[in-house]
PDB file of C-alpha atoms in Angstrom:
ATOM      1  CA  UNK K 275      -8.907  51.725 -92.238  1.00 94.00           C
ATOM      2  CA  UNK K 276      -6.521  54.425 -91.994  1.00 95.00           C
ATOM      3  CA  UNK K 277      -6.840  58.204 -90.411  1.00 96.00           C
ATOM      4  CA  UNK K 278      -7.428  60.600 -93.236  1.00 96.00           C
ATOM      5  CA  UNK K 279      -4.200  63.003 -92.162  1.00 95.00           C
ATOM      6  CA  UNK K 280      -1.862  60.320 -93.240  1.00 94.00           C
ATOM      7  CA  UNK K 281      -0.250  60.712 -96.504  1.00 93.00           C
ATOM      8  CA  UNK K 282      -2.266  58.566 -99.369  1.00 94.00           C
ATOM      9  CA  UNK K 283      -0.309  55.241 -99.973  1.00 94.00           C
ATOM     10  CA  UNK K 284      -0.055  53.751-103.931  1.00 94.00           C
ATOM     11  CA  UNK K 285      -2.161  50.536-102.606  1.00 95.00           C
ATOM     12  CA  UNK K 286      -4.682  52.731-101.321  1.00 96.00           C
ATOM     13  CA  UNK K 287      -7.519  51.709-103.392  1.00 97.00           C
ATOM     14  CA  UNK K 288     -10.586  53.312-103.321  1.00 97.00           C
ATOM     15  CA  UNK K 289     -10.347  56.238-100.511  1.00 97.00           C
ATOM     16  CA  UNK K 290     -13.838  56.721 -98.908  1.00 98.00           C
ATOM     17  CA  UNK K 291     -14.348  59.066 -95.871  1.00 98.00           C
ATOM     18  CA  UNK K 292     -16.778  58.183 -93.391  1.00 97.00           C
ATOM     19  CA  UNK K 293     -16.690  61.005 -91.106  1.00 96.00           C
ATOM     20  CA  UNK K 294     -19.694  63.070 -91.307  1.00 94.00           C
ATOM     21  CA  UNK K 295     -18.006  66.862 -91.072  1.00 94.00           C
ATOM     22  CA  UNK K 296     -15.122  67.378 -93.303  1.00 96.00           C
ATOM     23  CA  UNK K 297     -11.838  66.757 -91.124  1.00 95.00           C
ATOM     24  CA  UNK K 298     -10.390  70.135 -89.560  1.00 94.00           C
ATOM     25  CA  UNK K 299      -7.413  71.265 -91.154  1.00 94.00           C
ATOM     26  CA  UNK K 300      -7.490  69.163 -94.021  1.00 95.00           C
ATOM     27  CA  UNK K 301      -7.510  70.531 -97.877  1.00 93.00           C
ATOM     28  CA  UNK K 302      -9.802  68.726 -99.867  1.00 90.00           C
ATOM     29  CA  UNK K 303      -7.416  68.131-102.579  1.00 89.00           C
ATOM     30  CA  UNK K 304      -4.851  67.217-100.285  1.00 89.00           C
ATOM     31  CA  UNK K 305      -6.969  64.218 -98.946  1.00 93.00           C
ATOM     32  CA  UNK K 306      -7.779  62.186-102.032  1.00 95.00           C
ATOM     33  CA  UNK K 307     -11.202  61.466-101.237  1.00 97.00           C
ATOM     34  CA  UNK K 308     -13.020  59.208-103.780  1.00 97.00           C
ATOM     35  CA  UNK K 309     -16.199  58.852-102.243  1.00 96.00           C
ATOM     36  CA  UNK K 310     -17.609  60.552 -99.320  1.00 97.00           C
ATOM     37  CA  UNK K 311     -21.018  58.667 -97.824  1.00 97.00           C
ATOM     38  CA  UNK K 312     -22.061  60.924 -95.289  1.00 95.00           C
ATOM     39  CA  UNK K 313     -25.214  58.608 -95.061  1.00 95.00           C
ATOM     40  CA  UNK K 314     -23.180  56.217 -93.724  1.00 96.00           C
ATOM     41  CA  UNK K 315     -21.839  58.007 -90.475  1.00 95.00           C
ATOM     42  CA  UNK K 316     -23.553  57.902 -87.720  1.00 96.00           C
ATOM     43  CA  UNK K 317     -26.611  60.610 -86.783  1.00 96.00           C
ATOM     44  CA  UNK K 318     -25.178  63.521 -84.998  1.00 94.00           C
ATOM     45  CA  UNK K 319     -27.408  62.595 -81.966  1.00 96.00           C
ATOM     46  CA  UNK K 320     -25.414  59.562 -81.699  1.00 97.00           C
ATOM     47  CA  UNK K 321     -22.111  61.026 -82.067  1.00 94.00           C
ATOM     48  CA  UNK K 322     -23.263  63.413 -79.615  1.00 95.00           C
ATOM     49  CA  UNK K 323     -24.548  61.019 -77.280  1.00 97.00           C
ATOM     50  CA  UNK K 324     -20.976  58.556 -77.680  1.00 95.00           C
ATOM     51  CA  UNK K 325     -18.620  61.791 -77.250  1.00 91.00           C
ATOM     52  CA  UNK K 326     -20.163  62.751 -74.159  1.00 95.00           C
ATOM     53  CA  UNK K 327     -19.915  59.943 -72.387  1.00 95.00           C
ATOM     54  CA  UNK K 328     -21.645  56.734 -73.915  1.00 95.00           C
ATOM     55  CA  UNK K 329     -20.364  53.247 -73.858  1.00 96.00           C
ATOM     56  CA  UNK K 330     -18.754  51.838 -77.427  1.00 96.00           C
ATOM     57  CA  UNK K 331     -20.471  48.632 -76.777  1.00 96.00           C
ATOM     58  CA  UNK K 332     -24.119  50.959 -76.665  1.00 97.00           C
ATOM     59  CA  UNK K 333     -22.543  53.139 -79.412  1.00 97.00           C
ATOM     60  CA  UNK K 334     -21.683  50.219 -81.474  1.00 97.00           C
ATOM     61  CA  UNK K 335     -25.243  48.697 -81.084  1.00 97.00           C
ATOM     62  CA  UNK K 336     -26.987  52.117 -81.909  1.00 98.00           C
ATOM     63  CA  UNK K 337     -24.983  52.442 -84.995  1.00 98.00           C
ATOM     64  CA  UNK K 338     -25.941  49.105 -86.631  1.00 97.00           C
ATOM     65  CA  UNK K 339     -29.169  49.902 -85.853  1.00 97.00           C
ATOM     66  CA  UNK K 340     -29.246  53.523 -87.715  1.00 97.00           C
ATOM     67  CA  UNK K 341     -27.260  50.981 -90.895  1.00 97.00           C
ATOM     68  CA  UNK K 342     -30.095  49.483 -91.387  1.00 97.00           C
ATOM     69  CA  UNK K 343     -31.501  51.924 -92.770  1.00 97.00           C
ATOM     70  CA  UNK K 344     -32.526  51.819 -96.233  1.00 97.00           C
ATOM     71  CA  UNK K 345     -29.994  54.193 -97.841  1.00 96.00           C
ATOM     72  CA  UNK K 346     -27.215  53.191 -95.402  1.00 97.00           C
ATOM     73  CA  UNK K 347     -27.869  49.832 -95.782  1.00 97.00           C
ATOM     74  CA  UNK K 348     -27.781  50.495-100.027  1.00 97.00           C
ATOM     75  CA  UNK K 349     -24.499  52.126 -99.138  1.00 97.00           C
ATOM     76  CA  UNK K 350     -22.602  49.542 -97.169  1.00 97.00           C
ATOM     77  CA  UNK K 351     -24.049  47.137 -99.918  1.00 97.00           C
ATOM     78  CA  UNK K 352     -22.351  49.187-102.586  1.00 96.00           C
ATOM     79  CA  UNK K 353     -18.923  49.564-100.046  1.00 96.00           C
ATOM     80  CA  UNK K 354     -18.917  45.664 -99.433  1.00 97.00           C
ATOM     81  CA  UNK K 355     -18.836  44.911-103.235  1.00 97.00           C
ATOM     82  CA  UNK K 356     -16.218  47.882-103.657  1.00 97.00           C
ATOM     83  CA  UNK K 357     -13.955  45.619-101.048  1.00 96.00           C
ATOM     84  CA  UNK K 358     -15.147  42.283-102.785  1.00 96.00           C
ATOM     85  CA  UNK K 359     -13.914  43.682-106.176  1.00 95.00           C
ATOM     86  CA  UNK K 360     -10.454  45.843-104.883  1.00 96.00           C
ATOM     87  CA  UNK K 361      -9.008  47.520-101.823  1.00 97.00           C
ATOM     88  CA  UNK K 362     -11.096  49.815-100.093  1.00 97.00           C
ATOM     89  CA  UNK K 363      -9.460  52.337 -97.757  1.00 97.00           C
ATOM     90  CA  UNK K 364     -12.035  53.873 -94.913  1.00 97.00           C
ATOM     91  CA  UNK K 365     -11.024  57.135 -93.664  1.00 97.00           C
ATOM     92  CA  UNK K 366     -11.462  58.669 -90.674  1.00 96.00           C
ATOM     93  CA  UNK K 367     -10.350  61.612 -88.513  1.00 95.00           C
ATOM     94  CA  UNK K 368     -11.144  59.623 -85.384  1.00 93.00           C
ATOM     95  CA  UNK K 369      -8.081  59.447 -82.785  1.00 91.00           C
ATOM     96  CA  UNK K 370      -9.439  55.744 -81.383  1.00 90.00           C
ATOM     97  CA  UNK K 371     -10.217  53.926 -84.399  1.00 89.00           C
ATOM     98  CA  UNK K 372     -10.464  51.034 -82.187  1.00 92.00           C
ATOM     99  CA  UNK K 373     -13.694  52.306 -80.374  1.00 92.00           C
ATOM    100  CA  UNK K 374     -14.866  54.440 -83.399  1.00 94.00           C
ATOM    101  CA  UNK K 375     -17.797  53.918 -86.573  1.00 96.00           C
ATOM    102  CA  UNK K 376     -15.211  53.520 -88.837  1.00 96.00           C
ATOM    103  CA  UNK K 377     -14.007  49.970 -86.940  1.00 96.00           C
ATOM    104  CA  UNK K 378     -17.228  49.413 -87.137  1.00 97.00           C
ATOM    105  CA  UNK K 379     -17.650  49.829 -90.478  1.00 96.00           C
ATOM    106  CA  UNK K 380     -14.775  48.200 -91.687  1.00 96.00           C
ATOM    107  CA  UNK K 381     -15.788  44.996 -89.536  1.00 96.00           C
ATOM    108  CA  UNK K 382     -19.343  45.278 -91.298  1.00 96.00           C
ATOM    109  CA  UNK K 383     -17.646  45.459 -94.832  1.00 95.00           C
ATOM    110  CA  UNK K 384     -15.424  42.496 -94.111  1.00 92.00           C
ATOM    111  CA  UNK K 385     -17.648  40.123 -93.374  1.00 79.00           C
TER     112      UNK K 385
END
């Protein structure tokens, strides 16, 4: 997990973004994006709700929730066997990736 405004590294692997709005400030080109699963970011009602206040723990239990969704839960499916197969790289403009979706994600994908 990395925050997409660093520079792409060689080891990389597959870069996939899992912010839901495109990051501000950032050319697409210059990002080198490979995949870009927007159903896998959390609803904007959630995000809304976290930003303004929410606990991570609460956040973090809301967002598993909304993963089990059928097309989220295709598309972590597809992400974990990405990661089983070669690195995968999950991008994020998120300042706290400690308390953000993408730790969540990326604990989800590991296992």
């Amino acid at each position: 997990m990395r925050r997409i405004y660093e520079p792409p590294e060689p080891d990389d692997g597959l870069r996939v973004l899992v912010d839901r709005l495109w990051p501000r400030g950032l050319a697409k080109d210059a990002a080198h994006v490979d995949e870009w699963p927007k159903e896998l970011t959390p609803s904007s009602e959630l995000r809304t709700w976290y930003h303004g206040g929410g606990s991570y723990e609460e956040f973090r239990s809301r967002y598993e929730q909304e993963l089990e969704a059928p097309r989220a839960a295709e598309l972590l499916d597809r992400l974990r066997e990405s990661a089983r197969t070669g690195t995968v790289t999950l991008l994020t403009a998120s300042r706290k990736t400690e308390e953000s979706h993408a730790h969540v994600l990326a604990e989800l994908v590991e296992g």
